[in-house]
PDB file of C-alpha atoms in Angstrom:
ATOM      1  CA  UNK A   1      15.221 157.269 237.450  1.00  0.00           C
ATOM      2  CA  UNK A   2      16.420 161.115 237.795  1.00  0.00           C
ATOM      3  CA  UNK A   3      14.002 163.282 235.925  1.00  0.00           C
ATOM      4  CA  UNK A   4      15.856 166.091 233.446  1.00  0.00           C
ATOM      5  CA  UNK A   5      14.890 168.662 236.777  1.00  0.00           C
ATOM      6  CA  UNK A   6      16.493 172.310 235.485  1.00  0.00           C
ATOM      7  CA  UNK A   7      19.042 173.708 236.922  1.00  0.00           C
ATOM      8  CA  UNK A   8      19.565 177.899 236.692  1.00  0.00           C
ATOM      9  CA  UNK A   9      21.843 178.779 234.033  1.00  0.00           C
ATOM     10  CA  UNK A  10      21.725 175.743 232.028  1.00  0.00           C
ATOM     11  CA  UNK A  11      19.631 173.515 229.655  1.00  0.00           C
ATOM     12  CA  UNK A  12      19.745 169.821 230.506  1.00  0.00           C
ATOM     13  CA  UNK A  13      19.453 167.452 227.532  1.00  0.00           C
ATOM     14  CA  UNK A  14      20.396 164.280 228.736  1.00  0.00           C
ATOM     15  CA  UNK A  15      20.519 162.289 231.288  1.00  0.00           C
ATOM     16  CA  UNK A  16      24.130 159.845 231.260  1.00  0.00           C
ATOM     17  CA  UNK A  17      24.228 157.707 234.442  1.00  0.00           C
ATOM     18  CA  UNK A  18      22.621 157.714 237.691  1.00  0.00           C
ATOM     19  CA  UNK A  19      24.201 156.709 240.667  1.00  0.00           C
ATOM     20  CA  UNK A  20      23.343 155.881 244.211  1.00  0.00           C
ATOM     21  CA  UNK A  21      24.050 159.447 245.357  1.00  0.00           C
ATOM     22  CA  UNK A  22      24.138 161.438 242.105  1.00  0.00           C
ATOM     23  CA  UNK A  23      23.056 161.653 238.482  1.00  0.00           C
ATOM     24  CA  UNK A  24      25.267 162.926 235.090  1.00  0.00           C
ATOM     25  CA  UNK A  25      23.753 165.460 232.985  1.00  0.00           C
ATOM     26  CA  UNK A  26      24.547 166.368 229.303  1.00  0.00           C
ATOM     27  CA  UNK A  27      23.548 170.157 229.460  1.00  0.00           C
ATOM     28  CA  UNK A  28      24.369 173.139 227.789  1.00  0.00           C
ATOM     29  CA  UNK A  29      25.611 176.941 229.688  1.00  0.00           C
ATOM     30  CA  UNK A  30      22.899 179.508 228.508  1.00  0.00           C
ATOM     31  CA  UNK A  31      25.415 182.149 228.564  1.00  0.00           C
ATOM     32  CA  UNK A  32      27.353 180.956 226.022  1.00  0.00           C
ATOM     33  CA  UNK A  33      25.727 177.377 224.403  1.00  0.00           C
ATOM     34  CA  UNK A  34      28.840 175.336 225.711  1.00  0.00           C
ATOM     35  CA  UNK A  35      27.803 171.624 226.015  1.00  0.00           C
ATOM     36  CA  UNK A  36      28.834 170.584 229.688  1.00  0.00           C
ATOM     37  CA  UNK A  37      28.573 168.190 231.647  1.00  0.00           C
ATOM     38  CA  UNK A  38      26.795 168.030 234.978  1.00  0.00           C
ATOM     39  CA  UNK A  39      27.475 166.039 238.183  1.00  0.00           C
ATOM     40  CA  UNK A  40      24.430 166.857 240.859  1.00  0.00           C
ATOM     41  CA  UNK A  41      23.007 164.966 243.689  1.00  0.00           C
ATOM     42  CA  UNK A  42      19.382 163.290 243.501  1.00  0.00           C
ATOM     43  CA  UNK A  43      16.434 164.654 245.375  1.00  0.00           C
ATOM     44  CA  UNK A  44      16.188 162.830 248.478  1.00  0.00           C
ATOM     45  CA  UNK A  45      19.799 161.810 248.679  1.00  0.00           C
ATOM     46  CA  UNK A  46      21.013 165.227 249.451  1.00  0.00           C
ATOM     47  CA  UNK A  47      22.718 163.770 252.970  1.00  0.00           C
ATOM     48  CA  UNK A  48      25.702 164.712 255.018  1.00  0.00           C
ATOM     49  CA  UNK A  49      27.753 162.050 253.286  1.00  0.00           C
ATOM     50  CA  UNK A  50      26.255 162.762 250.044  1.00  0.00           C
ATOM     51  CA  UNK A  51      27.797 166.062 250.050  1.00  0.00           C
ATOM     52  CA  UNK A  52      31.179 164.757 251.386  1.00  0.00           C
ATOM     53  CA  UNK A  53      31.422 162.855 248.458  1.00  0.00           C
ATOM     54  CA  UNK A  54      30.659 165.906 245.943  1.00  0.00           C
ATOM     55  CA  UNK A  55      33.496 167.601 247.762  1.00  0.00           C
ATOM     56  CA  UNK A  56      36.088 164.950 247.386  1.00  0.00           C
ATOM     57  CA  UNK A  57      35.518 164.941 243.307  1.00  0.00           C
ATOM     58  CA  UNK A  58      35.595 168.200 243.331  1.00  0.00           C
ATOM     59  CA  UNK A  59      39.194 167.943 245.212  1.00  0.00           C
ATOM     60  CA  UNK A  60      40.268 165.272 242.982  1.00  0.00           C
ATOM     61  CA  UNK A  61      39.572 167.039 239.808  1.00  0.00           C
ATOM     62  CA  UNK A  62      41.420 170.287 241.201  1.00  0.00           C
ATOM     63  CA  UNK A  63      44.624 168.251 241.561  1.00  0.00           C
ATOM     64  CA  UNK A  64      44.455 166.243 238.346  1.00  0.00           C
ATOM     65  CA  UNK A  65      45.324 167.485 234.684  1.00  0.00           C
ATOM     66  CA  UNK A  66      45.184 165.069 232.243  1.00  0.00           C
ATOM     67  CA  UNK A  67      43.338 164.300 228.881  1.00  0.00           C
ATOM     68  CA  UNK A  68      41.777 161.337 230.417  1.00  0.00           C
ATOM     69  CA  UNK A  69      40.139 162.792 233.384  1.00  0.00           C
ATOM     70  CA  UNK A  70      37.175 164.516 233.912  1.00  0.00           C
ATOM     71  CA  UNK A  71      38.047 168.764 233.855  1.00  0.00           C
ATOM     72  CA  UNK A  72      36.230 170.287 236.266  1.00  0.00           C
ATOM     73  CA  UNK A  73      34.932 173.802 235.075  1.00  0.00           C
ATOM     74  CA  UNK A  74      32.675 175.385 238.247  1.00  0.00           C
ATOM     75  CA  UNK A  75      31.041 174.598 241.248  1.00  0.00           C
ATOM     76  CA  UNK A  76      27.041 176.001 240.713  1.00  0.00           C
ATOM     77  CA  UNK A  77      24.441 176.122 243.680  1.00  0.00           C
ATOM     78  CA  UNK A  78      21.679 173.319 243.560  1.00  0.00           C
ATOM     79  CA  UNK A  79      18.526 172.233 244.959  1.00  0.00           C
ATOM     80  CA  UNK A  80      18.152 171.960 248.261  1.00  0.00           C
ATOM     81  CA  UNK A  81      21.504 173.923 248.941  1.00  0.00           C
ATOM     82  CA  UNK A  82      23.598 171.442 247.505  1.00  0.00           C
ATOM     83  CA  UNK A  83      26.526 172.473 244.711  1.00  0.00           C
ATOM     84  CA  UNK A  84      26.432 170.616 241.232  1.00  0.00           C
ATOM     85  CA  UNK A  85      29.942 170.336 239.479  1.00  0.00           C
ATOM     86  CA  UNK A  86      30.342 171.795 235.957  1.00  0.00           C
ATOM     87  CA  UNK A  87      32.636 169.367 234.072  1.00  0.00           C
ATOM     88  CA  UNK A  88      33.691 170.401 230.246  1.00  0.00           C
ATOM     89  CA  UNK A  89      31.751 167.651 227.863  1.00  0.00           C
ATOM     90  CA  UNK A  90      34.382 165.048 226.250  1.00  0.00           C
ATOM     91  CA  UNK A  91      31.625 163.649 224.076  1.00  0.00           C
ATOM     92  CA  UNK A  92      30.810 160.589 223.468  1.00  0.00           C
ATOM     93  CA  UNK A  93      28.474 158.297 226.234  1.00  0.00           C
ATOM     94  CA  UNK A  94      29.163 155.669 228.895  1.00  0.00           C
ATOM     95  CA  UNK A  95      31.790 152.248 227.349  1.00  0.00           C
ATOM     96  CA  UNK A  96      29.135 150.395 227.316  1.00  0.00           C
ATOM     97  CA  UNK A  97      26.961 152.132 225.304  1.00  0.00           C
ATOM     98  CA  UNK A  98      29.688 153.704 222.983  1.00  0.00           C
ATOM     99  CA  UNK A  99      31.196 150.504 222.782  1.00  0.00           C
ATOM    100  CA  UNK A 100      28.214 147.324 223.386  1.00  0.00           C
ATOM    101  CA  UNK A 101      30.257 145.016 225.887  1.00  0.00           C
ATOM    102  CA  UNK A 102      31.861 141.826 223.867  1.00  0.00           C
ATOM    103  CA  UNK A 103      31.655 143.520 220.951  1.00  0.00           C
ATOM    104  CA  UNK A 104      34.735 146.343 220.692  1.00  0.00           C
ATOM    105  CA  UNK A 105      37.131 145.963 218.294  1.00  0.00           C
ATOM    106  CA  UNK A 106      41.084 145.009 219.199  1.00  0.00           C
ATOM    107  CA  UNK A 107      42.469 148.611 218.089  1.00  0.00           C
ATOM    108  CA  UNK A 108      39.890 150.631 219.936  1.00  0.00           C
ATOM    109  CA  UNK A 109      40.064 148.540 223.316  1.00  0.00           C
ATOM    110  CA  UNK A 110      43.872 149.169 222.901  1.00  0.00           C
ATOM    111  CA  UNK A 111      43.401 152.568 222.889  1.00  0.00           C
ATOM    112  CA  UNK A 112      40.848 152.427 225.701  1.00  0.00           C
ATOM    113  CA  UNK A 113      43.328 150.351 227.715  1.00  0.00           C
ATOM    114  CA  UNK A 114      46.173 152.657 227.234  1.00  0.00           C
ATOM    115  CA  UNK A 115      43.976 155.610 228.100  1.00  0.00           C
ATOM    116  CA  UNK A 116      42.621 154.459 231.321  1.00  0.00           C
ATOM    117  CA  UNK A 117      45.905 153.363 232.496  1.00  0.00           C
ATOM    118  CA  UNK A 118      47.692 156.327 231.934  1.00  0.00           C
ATOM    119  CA  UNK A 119      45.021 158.299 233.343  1.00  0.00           C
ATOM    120  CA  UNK A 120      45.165 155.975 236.916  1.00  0.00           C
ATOM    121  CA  UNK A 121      49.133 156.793 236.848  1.00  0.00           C
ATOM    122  CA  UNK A 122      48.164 160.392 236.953  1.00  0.00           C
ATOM    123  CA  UNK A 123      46.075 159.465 239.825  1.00  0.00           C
ATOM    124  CA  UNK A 124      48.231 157.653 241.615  1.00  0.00           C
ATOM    125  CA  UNK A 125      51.046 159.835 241.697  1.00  0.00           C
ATOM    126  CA  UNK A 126      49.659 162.433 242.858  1.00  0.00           C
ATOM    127  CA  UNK A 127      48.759 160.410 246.004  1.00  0.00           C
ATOM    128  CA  UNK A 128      45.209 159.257 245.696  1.00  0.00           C
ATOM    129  CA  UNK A 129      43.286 155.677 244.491  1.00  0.00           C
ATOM    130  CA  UNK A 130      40.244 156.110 242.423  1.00  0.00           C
ATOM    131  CA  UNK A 131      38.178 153.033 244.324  1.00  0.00           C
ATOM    132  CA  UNK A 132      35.162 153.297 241.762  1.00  0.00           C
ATOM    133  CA  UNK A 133      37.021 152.097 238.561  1.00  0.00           C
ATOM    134  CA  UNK A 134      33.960 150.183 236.328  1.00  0.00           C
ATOM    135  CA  UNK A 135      32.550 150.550 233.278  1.00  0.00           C
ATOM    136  CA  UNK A 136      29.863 153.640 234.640  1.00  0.00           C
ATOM    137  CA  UNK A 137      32.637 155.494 235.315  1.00  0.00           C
ATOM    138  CA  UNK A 138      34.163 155.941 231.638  1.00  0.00           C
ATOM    139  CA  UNK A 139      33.119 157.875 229.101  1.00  0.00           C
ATOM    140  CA  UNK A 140      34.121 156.911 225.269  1.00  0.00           C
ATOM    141  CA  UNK A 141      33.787 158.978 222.191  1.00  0.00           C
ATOM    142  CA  UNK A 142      34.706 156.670 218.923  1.00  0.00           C
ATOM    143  CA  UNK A 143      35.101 159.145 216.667  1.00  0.00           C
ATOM    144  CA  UNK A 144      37.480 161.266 218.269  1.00  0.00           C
ATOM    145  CA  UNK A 145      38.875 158.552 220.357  1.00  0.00           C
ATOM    146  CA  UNK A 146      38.472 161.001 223.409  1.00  0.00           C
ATOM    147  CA  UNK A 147      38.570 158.420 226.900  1.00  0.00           C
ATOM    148  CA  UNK A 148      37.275 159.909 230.188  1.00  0.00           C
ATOM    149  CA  UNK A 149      37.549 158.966 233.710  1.00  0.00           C
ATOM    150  CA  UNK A 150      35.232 160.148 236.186  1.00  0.00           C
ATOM    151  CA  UNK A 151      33.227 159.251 239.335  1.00  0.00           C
ATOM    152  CA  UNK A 152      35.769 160.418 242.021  1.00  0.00           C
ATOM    153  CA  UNK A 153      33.449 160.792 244.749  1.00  0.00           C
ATOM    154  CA  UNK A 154      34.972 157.347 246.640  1.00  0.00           C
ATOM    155  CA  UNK A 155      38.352 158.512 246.051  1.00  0.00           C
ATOM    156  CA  UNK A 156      40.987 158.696 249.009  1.00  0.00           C
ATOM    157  CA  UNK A 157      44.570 159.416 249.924  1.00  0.00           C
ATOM    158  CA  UNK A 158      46.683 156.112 249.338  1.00  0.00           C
ATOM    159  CA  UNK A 159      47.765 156.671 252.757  1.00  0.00           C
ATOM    160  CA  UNK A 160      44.321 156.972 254.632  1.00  0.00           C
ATOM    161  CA  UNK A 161      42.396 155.100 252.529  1.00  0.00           C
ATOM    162  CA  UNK A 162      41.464 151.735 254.855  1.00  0.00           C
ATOM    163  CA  UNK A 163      38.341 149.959 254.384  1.00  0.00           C
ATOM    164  CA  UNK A 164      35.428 151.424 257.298  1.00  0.00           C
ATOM    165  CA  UNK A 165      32.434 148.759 258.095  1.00  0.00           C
ATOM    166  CA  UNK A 166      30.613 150.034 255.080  1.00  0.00           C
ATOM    167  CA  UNK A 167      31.156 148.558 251.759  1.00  0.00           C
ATOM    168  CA  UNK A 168      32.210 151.096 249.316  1.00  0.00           C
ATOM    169  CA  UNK A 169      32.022 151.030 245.793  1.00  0.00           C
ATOM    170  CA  UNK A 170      30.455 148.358 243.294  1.00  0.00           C
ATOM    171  CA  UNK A 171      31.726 144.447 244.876  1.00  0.00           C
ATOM    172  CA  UNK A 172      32.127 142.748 241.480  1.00  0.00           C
ATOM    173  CA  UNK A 173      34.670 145.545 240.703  1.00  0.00           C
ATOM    174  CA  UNK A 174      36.806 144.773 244.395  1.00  0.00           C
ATOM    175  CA  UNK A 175      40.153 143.387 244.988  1.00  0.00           C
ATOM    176  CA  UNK A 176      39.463 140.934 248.005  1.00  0.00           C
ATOM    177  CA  UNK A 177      41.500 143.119 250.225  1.00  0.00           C
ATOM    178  CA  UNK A 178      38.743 146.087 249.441  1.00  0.00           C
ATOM    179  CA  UNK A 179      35.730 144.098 249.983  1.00  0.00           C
ATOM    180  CA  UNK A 180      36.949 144.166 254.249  1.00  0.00           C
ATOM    181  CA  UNK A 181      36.943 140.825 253.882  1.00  0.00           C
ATOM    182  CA  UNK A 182      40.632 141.098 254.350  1.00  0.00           C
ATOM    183  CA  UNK A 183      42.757 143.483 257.052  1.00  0.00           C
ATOM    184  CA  UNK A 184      44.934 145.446 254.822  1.00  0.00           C
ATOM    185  CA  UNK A 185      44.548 148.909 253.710  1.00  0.00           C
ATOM    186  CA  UNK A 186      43.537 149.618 250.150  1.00  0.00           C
ATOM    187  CA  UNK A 187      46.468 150.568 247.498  1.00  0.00           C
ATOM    188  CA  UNK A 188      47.179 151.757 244.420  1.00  0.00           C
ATOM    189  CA  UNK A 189      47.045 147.791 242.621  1.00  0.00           C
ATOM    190  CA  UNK A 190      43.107 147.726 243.840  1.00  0.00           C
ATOM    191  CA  UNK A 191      42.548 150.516 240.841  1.00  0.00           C
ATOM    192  CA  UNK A 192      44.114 148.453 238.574  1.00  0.00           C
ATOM    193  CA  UNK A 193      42.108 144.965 239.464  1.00  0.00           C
ATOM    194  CA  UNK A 194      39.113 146.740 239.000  1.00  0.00           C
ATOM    195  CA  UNK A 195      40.575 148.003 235.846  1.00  0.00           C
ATOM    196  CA  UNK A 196      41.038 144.241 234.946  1.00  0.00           C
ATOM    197  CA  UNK A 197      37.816 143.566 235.392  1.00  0.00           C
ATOM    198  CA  UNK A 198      36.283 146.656 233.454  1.00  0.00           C
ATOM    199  CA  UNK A 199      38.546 145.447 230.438  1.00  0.00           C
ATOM    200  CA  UNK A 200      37.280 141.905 230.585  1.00  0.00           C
ATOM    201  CA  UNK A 201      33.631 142.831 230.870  1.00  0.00           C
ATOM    202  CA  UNK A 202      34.303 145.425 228.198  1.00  0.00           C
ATOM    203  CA  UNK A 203      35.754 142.313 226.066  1.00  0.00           C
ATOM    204  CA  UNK A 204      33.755 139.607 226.856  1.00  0.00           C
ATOM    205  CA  UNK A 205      30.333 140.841 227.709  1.00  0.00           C
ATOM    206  CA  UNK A 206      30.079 139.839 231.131  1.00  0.00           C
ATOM    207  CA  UNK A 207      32.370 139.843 234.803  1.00  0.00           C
ATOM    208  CA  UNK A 208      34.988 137.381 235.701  1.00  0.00           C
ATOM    209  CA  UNK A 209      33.207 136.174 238.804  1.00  0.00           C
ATOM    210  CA  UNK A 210      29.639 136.499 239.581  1.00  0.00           C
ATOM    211  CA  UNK A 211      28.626 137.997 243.075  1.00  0.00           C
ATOM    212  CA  UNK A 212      25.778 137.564 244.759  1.00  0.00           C
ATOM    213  CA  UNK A 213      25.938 140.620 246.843  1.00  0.00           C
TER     214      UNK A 213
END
């Protein structure tokens, strides 16, 4: 588990998810007490690829305006001469924990739904497929209803986005054709099966189909 390490310019409070490459910070700016967010790579995972992937959110949040998706606010230095993305702070924590999985109600998955979708279109049309849609990368405030998408680091063009030999992103989340099980290149519908399969987990409490690996 990432420690609460400090990072110059900022207080970190809390630690939101950790992922294989990088952790989420709740944090505030000490030059002004804004509450921020904070994407930053783990110690020890600071690797070539690492970094490519820090760089492709932080393209994919530069092309993107809309109230569902992360808002990228600076790019900081880091440990170990890595960067650490500033995001502005929706509120609110992962689904999961805003919302325990079986247990949200019918009007506030609606508004989840509508949320996430509209926040894929916006991804879409500007040319690129998310790849990482799951419940880690959502963020849910209930009382002000504000819905964020995040986690862009596996993100690619629609139209250079084939599967390589390494299997990217979470597998219980994958269309078949993204798992490379299948020779076709990955689209725009592979967003929304894995968005199918967020919203079921989110509704029933656990995943359509159980994997193994």
């Amino acid at each position: 588990m990432s420690s609460l390490r400090p990072l110059a310019g900022f207080s970190i409070e809390a630690l939101l998810r950790t992922g294989s490459r990088s952790a989420l910070y709740r944090g505030r700016r000490l030059s002004d007490g804004a509450s921020v967010l904070l994407e930053r790579l783990r110690p020890g995972r600071v690797t070539t690829r690492a970094r490519e992937r820090l760089a492709r959110e932080r393209e994919c949040l530069t092309r993107f305006d809309h109230p569902s998706i992360a808002r990228l606010r600076a790019v900081v230095p880091d440990d170990d001469d890595a960067s650490a993305l500033v995001l502005e702070d929706p509120g609110g924590e992962l689904l999961a924990r805003e919302y325990p999985l079986g247990t949200i109600d019918l009007d506030s998955f609606l508004h989840v739904a509508r949320s996430l979708a509209s926040a894929l279109l916006t991804v879409h049309e500007a040319g690129f497929v998310h790849r990482n849609v799951k419940l880690d990368s959502v963020l849910a405030d209930a009382s002000s209803g504000r819905v964020t998408l995040f986690n862009f680091g596996l993100a690619a063009r629609a139209d250079a986005s084939r599967v390589r030999d390494e299997l990217l992103g979470s597998p219980a989340y994958m269309a078949p054709e993204q798992t490379g099980r299948m020779n076709r290149k990955v689209h725009y519908h592979n967003d929304y099966y894995a968005l199918g399969v967020t919203f079921y987990e989110a509704l029933t409490g656990q995943l359509p189909f159980e994997t193994s690996h």
